[in-house]
Short mmCIF file of C-alpha atoms in Angstrom, two decimals:
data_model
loop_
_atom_site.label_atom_id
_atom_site.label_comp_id
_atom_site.label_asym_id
_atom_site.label_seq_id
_atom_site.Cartn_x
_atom_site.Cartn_y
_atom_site.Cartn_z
CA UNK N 1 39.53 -5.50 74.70
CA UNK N 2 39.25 -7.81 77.48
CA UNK N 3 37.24 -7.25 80.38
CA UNK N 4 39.54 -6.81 83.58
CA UNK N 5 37.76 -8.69 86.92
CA UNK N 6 38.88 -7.15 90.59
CA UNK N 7 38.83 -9.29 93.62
CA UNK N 8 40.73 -10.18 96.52
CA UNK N 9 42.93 -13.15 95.17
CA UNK N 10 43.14 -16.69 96.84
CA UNK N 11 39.22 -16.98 97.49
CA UNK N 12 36.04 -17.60 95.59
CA UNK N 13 33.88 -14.89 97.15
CA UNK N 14 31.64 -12.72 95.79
CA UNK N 15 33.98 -12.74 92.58
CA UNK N 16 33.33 -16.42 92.02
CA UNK N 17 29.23 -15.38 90.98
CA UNK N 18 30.89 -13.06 87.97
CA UNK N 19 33.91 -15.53 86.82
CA UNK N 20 31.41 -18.47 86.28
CA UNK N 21 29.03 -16.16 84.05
CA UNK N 22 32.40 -15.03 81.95
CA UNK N 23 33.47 -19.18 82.01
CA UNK N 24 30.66 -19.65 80.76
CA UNK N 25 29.78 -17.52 77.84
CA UNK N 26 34.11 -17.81 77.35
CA UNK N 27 34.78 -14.61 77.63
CA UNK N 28 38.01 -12.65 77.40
CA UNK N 29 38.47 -11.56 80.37
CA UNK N 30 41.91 -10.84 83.06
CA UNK N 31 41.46 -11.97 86.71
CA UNK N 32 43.41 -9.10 87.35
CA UNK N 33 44.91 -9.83 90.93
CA UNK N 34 45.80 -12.78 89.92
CA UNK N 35 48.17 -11.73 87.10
CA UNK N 36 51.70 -10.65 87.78
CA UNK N 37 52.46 -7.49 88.94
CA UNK N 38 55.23 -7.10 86.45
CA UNK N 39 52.89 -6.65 83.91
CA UNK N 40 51.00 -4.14 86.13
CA UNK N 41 48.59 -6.50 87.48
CA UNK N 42 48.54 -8.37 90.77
CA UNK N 43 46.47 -7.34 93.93
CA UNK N 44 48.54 -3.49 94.02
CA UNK N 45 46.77 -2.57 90.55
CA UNK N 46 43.61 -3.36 92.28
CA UNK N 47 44.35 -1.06 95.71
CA UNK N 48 45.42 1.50 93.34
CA UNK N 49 41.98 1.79 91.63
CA UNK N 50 40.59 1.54 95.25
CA UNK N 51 42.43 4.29 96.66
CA UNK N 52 42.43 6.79 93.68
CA UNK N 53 41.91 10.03 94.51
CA UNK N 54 41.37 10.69 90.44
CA UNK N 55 39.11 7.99 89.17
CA UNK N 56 35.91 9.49 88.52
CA UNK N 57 33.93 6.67 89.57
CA UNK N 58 35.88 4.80 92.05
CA UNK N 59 34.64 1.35 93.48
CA UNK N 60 33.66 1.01 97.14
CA UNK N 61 34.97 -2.29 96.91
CA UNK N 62 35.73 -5.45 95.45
CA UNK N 63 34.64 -6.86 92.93
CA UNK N 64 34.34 -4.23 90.03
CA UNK N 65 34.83 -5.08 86.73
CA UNK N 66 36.58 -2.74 84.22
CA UNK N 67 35.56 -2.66 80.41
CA UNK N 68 37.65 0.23 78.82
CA UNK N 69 37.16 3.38 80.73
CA UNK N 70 33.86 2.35 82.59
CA UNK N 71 34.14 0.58 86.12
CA UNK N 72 30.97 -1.09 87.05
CA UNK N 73 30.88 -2.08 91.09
CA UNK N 74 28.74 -4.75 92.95
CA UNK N 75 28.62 -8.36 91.77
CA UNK N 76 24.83 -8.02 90.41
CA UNK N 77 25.32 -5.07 89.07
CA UNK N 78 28.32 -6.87 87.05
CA UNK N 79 26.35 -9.21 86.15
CA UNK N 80 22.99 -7.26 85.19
CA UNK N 81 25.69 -5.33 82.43
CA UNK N 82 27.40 -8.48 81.62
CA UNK N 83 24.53 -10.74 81.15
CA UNK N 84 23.50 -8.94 77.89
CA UNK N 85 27.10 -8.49 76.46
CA UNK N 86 27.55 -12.47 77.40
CA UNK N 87 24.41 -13.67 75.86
CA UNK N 88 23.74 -15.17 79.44
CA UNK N 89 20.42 -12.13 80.28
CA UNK N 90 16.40 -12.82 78.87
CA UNK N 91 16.24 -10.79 75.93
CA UNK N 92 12.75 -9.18 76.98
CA UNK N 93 13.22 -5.84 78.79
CA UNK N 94 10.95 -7.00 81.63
CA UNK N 95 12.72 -10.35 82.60
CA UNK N 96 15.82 -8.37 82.96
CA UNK N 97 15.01 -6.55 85.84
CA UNK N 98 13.50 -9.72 87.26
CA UNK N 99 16.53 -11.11 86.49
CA UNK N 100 18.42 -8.35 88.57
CA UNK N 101 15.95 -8.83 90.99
CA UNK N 102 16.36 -12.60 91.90
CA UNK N 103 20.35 -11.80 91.69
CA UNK N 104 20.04 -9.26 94.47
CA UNK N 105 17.87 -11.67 96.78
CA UNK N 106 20.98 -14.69 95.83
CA UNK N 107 23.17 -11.30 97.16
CA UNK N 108 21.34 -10.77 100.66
CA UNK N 109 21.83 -14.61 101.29
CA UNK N 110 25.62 -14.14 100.38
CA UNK N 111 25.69 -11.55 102.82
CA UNK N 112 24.01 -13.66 105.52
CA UNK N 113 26.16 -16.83 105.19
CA UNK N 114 28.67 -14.49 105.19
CA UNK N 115 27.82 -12.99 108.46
CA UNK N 116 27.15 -16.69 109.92
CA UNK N 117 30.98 -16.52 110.78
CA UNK N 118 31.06 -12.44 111.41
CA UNK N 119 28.19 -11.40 113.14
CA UNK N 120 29.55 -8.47 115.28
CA UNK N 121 32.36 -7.48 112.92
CA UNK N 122 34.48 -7.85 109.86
CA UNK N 123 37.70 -6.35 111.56
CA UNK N 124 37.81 -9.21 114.49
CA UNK N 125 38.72 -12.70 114.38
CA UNK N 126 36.40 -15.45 113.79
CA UNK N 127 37.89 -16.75 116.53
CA UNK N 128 36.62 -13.54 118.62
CA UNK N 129 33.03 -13.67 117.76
CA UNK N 130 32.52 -17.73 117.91
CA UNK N 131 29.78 -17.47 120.19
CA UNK N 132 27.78 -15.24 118.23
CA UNK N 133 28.86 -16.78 115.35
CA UNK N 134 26.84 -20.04 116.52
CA UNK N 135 24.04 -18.21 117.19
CA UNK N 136 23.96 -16.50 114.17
CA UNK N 137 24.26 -20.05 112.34
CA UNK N 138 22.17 -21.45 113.93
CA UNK N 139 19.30 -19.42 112.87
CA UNK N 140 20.46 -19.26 109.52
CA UNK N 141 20.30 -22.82 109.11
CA UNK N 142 16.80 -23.44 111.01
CA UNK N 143 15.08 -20.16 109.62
CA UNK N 144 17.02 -18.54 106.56
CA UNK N 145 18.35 -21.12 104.69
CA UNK N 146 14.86 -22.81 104.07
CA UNK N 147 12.87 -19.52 103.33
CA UNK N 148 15.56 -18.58 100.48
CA UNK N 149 15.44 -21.76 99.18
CA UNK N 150 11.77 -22.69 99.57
CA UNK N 151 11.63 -19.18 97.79
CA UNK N 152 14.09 -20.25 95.29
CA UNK N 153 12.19 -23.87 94.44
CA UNK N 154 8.75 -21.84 93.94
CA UNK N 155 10.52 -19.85 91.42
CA UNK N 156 11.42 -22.27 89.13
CA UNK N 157 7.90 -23.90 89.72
CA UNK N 158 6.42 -20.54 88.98
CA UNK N 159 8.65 -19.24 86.30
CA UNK N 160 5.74 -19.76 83.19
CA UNK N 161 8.55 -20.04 80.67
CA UNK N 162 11.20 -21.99 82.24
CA UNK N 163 10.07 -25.48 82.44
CA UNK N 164 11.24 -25.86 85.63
CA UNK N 165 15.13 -25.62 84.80
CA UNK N 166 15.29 -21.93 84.82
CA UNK N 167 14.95 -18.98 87.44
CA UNK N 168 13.84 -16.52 84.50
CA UNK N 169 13.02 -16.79 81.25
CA UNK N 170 13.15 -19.43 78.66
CA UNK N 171 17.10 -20.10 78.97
CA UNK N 172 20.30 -20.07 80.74
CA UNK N 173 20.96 -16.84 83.11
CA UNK N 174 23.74 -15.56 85.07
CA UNK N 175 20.83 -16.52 87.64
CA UNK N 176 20.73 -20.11 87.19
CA UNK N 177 25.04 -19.63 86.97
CA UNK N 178 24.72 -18.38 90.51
CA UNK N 179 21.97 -20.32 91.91
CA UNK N 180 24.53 -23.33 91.22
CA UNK N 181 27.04 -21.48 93.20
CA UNK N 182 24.75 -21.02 95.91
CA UNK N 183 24.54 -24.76 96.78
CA UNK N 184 28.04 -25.22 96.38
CA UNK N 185 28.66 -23.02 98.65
CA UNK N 186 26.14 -23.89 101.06
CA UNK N 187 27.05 -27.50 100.67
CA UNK N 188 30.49 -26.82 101.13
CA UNK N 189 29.88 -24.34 104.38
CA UNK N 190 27.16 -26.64 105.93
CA UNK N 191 27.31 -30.37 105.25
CA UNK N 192 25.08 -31.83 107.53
CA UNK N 193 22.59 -28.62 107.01
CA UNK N 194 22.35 -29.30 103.79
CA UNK N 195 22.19 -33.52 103.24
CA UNK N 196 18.60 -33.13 102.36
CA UNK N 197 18.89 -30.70 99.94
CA UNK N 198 17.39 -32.76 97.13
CA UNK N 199 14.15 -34.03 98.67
CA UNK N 200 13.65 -30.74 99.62
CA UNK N 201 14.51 -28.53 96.95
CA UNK N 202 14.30 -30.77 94.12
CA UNK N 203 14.70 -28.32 91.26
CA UNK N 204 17.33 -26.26 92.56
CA UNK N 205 19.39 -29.46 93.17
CA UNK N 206 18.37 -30.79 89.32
CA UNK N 207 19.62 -26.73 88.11
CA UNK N 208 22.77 -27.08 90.20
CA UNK N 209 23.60 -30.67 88.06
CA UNK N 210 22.76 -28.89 84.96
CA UNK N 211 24.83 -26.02 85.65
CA UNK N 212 27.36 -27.95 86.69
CA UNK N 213 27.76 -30.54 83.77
CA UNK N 214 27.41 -27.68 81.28
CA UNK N 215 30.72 -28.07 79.12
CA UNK N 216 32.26 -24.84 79.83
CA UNK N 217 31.94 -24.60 83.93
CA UNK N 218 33.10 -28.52 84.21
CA UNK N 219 35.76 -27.57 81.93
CA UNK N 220 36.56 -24.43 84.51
CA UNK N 221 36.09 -26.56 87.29
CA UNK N 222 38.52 -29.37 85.90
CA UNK N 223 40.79 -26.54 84.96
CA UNK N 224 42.58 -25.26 87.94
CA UNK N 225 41.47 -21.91 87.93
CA UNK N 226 38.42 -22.31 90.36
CA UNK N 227 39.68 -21.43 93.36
CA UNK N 228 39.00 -24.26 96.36
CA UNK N 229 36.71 -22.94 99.04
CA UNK N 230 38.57 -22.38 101.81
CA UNK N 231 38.32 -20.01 104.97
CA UNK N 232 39.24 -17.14 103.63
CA UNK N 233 35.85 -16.67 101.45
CA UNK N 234 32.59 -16.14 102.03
CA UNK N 235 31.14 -19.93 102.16
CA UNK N 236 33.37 -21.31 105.44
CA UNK N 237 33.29 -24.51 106.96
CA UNK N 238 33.23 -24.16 110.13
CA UNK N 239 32.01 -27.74 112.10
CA UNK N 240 31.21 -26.44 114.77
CA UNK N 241 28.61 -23.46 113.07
CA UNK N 242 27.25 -26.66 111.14
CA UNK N 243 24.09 -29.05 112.43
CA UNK N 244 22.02 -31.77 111.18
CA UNK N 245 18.26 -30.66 110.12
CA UNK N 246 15.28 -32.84 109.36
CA UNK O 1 -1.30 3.63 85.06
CA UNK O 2 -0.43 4.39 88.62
CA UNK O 3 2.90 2.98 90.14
CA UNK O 4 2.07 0.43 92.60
CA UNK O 5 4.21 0.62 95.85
CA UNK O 6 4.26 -2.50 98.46
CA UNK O 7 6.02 -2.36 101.57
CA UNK O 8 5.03 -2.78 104.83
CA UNK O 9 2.97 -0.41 106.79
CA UNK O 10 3.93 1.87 109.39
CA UNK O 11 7.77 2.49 108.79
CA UNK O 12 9.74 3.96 106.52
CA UNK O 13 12.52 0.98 105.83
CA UNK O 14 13.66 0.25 102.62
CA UNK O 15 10.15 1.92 100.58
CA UNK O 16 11.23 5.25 102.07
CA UNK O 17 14.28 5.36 99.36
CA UNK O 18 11.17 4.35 96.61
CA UNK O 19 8.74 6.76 98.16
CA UNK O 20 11.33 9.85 97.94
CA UNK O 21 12.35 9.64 94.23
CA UNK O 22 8.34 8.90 93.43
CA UNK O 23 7.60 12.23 95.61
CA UNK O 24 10.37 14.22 94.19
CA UNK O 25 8.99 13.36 90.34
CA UNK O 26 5.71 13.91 91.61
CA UNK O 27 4.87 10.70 89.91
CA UNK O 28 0.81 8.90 90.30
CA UNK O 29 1.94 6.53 93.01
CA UNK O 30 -0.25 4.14 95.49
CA UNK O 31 1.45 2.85 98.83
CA UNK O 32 -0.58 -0.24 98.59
CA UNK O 33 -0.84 -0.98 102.26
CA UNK O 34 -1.49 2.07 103.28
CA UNK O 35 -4.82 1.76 101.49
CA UNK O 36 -8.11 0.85 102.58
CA UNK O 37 -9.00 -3.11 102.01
CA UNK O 38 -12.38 -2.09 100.93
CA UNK O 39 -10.65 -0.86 97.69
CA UNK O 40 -8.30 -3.92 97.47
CA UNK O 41 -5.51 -2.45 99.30
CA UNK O 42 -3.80 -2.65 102.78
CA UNK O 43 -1.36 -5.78 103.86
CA UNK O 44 -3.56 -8.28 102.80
CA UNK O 45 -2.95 -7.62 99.20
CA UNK O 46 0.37 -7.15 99.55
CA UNK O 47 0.70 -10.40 101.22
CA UNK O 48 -1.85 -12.24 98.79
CA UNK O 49 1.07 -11.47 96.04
CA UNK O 50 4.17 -12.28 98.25
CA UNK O 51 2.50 -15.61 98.63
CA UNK O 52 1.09 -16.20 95.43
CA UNK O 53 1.24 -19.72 93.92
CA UNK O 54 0.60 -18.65 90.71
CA UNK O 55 2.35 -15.03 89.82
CA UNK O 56 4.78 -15.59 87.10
CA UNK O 57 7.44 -13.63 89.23
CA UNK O 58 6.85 -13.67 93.00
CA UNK O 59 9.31 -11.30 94.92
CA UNK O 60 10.66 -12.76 97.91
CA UNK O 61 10.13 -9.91 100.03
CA UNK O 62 9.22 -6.00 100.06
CA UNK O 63 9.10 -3.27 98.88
CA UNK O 64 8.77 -4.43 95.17
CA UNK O 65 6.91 -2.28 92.84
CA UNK O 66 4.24 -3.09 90.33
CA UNK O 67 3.95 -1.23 87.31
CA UNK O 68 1.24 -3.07 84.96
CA UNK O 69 1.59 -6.97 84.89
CA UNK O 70 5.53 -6.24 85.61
CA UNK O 71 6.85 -6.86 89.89
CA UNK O 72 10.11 -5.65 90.19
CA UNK O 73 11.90 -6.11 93.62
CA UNK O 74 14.57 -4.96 95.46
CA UNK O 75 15.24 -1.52 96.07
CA UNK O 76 18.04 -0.65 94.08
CA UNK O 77 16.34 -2.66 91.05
CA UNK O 78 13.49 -0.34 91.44
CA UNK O 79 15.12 2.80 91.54
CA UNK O 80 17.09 1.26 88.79
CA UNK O 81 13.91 0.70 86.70
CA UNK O 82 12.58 4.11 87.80
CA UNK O 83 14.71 6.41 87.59
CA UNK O 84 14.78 6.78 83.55
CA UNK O 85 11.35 7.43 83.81
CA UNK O 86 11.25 9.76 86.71
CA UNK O 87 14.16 11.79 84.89
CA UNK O 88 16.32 10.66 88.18
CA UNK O 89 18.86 9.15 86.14
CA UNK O 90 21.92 9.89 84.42
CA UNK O 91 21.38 10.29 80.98
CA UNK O 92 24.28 7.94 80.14
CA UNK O 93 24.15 4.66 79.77
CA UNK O 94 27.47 3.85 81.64
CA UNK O 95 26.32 6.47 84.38
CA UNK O 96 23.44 3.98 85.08
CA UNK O 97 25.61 1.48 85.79
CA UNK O 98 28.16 3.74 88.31
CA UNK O 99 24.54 4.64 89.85
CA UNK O 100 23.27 1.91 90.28
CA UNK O 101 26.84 0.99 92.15
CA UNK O 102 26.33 3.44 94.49
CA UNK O 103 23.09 2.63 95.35
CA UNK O 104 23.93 -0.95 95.85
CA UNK O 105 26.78 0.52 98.26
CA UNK O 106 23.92 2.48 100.46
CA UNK O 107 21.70 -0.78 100.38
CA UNK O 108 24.54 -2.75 102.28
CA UNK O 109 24.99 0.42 104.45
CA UNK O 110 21.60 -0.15 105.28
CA UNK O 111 21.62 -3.81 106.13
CA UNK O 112 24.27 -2.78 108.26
CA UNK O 113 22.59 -0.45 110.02
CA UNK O 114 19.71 -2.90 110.16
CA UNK O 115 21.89 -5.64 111.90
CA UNK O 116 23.27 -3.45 114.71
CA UNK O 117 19.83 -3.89 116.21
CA UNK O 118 19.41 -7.61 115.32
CA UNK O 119 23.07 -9.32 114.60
CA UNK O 120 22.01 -12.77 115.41
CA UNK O 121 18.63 -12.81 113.93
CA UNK O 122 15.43 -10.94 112.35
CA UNK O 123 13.12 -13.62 114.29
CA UNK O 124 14.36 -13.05 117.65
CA UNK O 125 13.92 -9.48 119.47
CA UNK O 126 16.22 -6.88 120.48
CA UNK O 127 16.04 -7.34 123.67
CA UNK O 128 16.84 -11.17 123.41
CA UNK O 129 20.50 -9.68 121.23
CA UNK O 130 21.25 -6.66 123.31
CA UNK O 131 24.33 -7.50 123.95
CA UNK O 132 25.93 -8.83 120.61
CA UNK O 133 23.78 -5.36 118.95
CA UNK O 134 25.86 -3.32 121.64
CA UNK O 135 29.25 -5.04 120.27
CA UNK O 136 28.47 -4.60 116.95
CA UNK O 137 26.85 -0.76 117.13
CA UNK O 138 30.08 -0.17 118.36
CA UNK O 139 31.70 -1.37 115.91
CA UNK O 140 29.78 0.25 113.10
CA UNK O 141 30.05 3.49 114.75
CA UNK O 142 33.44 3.25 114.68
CA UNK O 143 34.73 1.38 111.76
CA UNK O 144 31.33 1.07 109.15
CA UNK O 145 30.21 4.51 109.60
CA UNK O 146 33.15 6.19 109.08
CA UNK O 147 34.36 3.83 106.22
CA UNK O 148 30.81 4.01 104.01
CA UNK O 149 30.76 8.38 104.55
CA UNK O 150 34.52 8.81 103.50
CA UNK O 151 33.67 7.03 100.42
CA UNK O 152 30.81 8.60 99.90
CA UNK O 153 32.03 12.05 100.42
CA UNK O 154 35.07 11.13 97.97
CA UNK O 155 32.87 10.12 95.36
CA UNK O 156 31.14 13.67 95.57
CA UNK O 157 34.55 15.28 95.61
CA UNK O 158 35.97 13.09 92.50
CA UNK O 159 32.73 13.45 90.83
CA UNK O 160 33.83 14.94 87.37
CA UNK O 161 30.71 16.43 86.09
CA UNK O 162 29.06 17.28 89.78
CA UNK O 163 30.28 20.03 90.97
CA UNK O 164 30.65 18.27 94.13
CA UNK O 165 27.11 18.38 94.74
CA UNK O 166 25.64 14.98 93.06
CA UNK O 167 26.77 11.74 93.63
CA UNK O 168 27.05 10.49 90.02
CA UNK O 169 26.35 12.87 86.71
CA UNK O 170 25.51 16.69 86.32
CA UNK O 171 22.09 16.75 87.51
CA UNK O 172 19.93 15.19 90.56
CA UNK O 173 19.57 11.54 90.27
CA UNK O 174 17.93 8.85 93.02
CA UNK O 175 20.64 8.16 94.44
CA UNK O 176 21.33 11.89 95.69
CA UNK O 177 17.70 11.18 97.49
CA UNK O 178 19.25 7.69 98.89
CA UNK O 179 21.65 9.98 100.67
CA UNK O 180 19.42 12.26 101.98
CA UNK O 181 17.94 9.39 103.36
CA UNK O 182 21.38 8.16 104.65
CA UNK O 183 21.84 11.07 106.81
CA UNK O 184 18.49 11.45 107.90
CA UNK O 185 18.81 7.52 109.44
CA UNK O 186 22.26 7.73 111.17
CA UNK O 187 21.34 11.42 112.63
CA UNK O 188 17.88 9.86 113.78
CA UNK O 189 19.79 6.28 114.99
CA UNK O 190 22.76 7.92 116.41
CA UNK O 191 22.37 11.53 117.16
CA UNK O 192 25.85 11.17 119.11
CA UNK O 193 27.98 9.22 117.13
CA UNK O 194 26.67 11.73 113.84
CA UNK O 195 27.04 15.27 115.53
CA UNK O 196 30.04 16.07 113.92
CA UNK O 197 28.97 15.02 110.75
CA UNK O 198 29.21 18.20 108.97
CA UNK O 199 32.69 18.80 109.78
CA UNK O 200 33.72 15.31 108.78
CA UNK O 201 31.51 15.17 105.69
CA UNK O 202 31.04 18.07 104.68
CA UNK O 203 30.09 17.42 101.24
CA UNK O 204 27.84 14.82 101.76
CA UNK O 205 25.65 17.46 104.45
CA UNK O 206 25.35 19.77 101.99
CA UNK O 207 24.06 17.15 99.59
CA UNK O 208 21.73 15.99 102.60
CA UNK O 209 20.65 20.09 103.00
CA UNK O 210 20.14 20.56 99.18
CA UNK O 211 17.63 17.48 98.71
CA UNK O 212 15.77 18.60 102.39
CA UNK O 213 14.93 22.24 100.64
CA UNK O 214 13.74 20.50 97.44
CA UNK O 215 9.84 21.81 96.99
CA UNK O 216 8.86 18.71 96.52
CA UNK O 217 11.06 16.81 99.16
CA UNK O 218 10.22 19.67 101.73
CA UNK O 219 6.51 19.14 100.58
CA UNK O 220 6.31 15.79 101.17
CA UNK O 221 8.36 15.74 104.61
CA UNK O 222 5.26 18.46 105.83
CA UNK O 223 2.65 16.31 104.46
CA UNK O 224 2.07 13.87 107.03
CA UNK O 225 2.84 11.33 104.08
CA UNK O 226 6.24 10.98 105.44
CA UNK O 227 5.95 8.21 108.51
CA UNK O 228 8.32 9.58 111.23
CA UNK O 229 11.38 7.04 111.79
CA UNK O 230 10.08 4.36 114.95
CA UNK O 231 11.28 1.47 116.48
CA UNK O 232 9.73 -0.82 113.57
CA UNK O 233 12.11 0.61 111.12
CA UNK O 234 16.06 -0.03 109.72
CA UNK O 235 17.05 3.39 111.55
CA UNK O 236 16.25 2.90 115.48
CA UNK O 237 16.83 5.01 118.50
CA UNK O 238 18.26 2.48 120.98
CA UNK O 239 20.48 5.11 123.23
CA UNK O 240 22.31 2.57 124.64
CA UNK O 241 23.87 1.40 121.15
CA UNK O 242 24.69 5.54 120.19
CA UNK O 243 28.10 6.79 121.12
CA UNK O 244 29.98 9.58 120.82
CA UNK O 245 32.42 9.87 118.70
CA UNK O 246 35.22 12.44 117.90
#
C-alpha cells in the first residue's frame, strides 16, 4: 500500500524534508493534498484527519504520514520510521539515533528561519511584525546561521566513517537528503547571506552537489512536482530580512 | 554502566524532561555538571565534549546523554532511546512512533515558551527584547497555549487504550512525565494566564496530579535534586508578560 504524505499544498515546507527521502528511495507514496478531492483526497481529507474527534492518534499538525492504520507526526519522526523502510537510515542501531539526532538539530534551524519572518506570531501578517522580523534576521544571519553550519561542516569532518560526504554513517541518509535542502533553502531565503557558502562550509556545499545530481532528486527536481519556493513556505525571500556577510 | 546526563547547571530546561523519566525508573544516573571537577565532572567536561575535535558524533548542544561510547542528543531522541529501557514506553512498536510524536509536539511547545522571553535572539537579553517578548507572550497566552492544551487534552480523551489518563498506550510512558512537566512550567511562567487550567483541561490536570503523587516523582521533587524553576530556565516568571485569561 502506498504511503499517504499530509501537508499544506502549494509550498515546500517542512513536507519538502520527507518527499525528497521518498524521491529518492522511489517510493510509492500519495501527496495527499495534492490529489483530487473526488477521489477523497485534496487538502479536506487532510483537515478531516486533523479535526477527528475518533482517530486514536490524531496529528497535531502537518506533516504526518499515514502507512495503513498507523499515523506517524513530525517531519523527523517521519523520517527516523521511513529511513529504515526506504533503505535511506545506517543499519547499526547506534547511528540511528544519531541519525535522529542531527535531523532534530536540521529541525530547530527550520524553526528559526522560519521565525526570521514571524517572530511575534504565526496568526499576524508578515507585514505586521517587519520590524521584528529584521531583527530577528539579522541575528540569525550574523549568529545562527554560522554556528549550525560550522556545526554541520565539523560533522562531516568528524563523522569516522563518512569520508567526508556523509553526516552519519558510511552512506546516503535522509540526513544528507535534508542537509541539501537546508542550503537550498537558505540560499533561496538569503542570497547575499549565503554567497560564501562554499569557502566556508566546503563540505556541506560539496554534499548539497552530490545530493543534488543524484539521479532520482534531479529527476524530481526536473519533474514538476517540486514545488518552487515561494512565500508561502518556510524558506522566504524577503530582501529586505537579507544582508551581505564576510 | 551509569547513564551519563549533560546539561547545563543550575536550571531545569530541557534535562528536566530527561531527569524525570531517569528518577521515575529509578535508573543509575550522573548529572555530569552537577559533579565535582575533581572527579572529571562539572561544565568543563561537558563542554570539553561539545567542543571536541575528535568525538565521532559531537552533539551540537545539550542535554545529550551518554550511555557507553554512544552520545545521543536532543531531548525527544533521548527519551526516545530511553524509554524501552526504563519500561516508559509503549510496548508497541507503532506506539513508539505516536510517542515519540507527542513528545516532539511538547518540544516545540517548549521552544515556544522559550521565545516569549527572547523572540529576537538567545544572545541578546530580555531586557534588550521586552517589548517584542510582551507582543509575543501575549500572543502565546492567547492563541499557543490554548491551541497546544486542547490538543493535548483531546489526545487523552481519544486515547483508545488510556482510560483517559495516559497520553499514548495503557500504561505510564515519558511522555505522561513531559506533561507533568508542561503544567508545572506554564503554572510557574504564568500563574494568571493558567489558573483556570483545570476547568479548561481537565484531563490533562489530572494527568499533571497523577505523575506529582508518583513515589518516585514525589521523592525526587522533596529531594533537593529537583532545581526550583529560575530566571535561567525555558519557564520564567516575568509578571509583566503573564495575563489573565478567561
Amino acid at each position: 500500500m502506498a504511503y499517504e504524505l499530509y501537508y499544506w499544498d502549494g509550498l515546500q515546507g517542512r513536507g519538502e524534508f520527507v518527499r525528497l527521502a521518498l524521491e529518492e528511495a522511489q517510493a510509492d507514496y500519495v501527496d495527499v493534498t495534492r490529489g483530487p478531492e473526488q477521489d477523497g483526497l485534496g487538502t479536506g481529507a487532510m483537515m478531516a484527519l486533523l479535526d477527528s474527534r475518533s482517530e486514536p492518534h490524531p496529528p497535531y499538525a502537518p506533516p504526518f504520514l499515514k502507512d495503513g492504520d498507523l499515523i506517524v507526526p513530525q517531519t523527523a519522526n517521519i523520517l527516523f520510521y521511513l529511513g529504515p523502510k526506504l533503505g535511506l537510515a545506517p543499519k547499526d542501531e547506534g547511528l540511528r539515533y544519531v541519525a535522529n539526532g542531527l535531523q532534530l538539530t536540521i529541525a530547530d534551524l527550520v524553526t528559526e528561519a522560519h521565525d526570521t519572518h514571524h517572530p511575534i506570531s504565526g496568526n499576524l501578517y508578515y507585514e505586521d511584525q517587519k520590524d521584528e522580523a529584521k531583527a530577528r534576521a539579522s541575528d540569525f544571519i550574523q549568529h545562527r546561521i554560522p554556528k549550525f553550519m560550522h556545526y554541520f561542516e565539523r560533522v562531516l569532518l568528524q563523522n569516522p566513517d563518512g569520508h567526508k560526504r556523509h553526516m552519519v554513517g558510511d552512506a546516503l541518509s535522509y540526513v544528507d537528503l535534508s542537509m541539501f535542502q537546508i542550503v537550498e533553502g537558505l540560499r533561496y531565503a538569503f542570497p547575499k547571506a549565503t554567497k560564501h557558502f562554499a569557502d566556508h562550509y566546503p563540505h556541506v556545499v560539496a554534499l548539497h552537489d552530490a545530493v543534488a545530481k543524484r539521479p532520482n532528486i534531479a529527476a524530481y527536481a526536473a519533474s514538476g512536482r517540486r514545488i518552487p519556493f515561494n512565500e508561502s513556505g518556510i524558506f522566504r525571500h524577503y530582501p529586505e530580512l537579507d544582508k551581505a556577510v564576510r
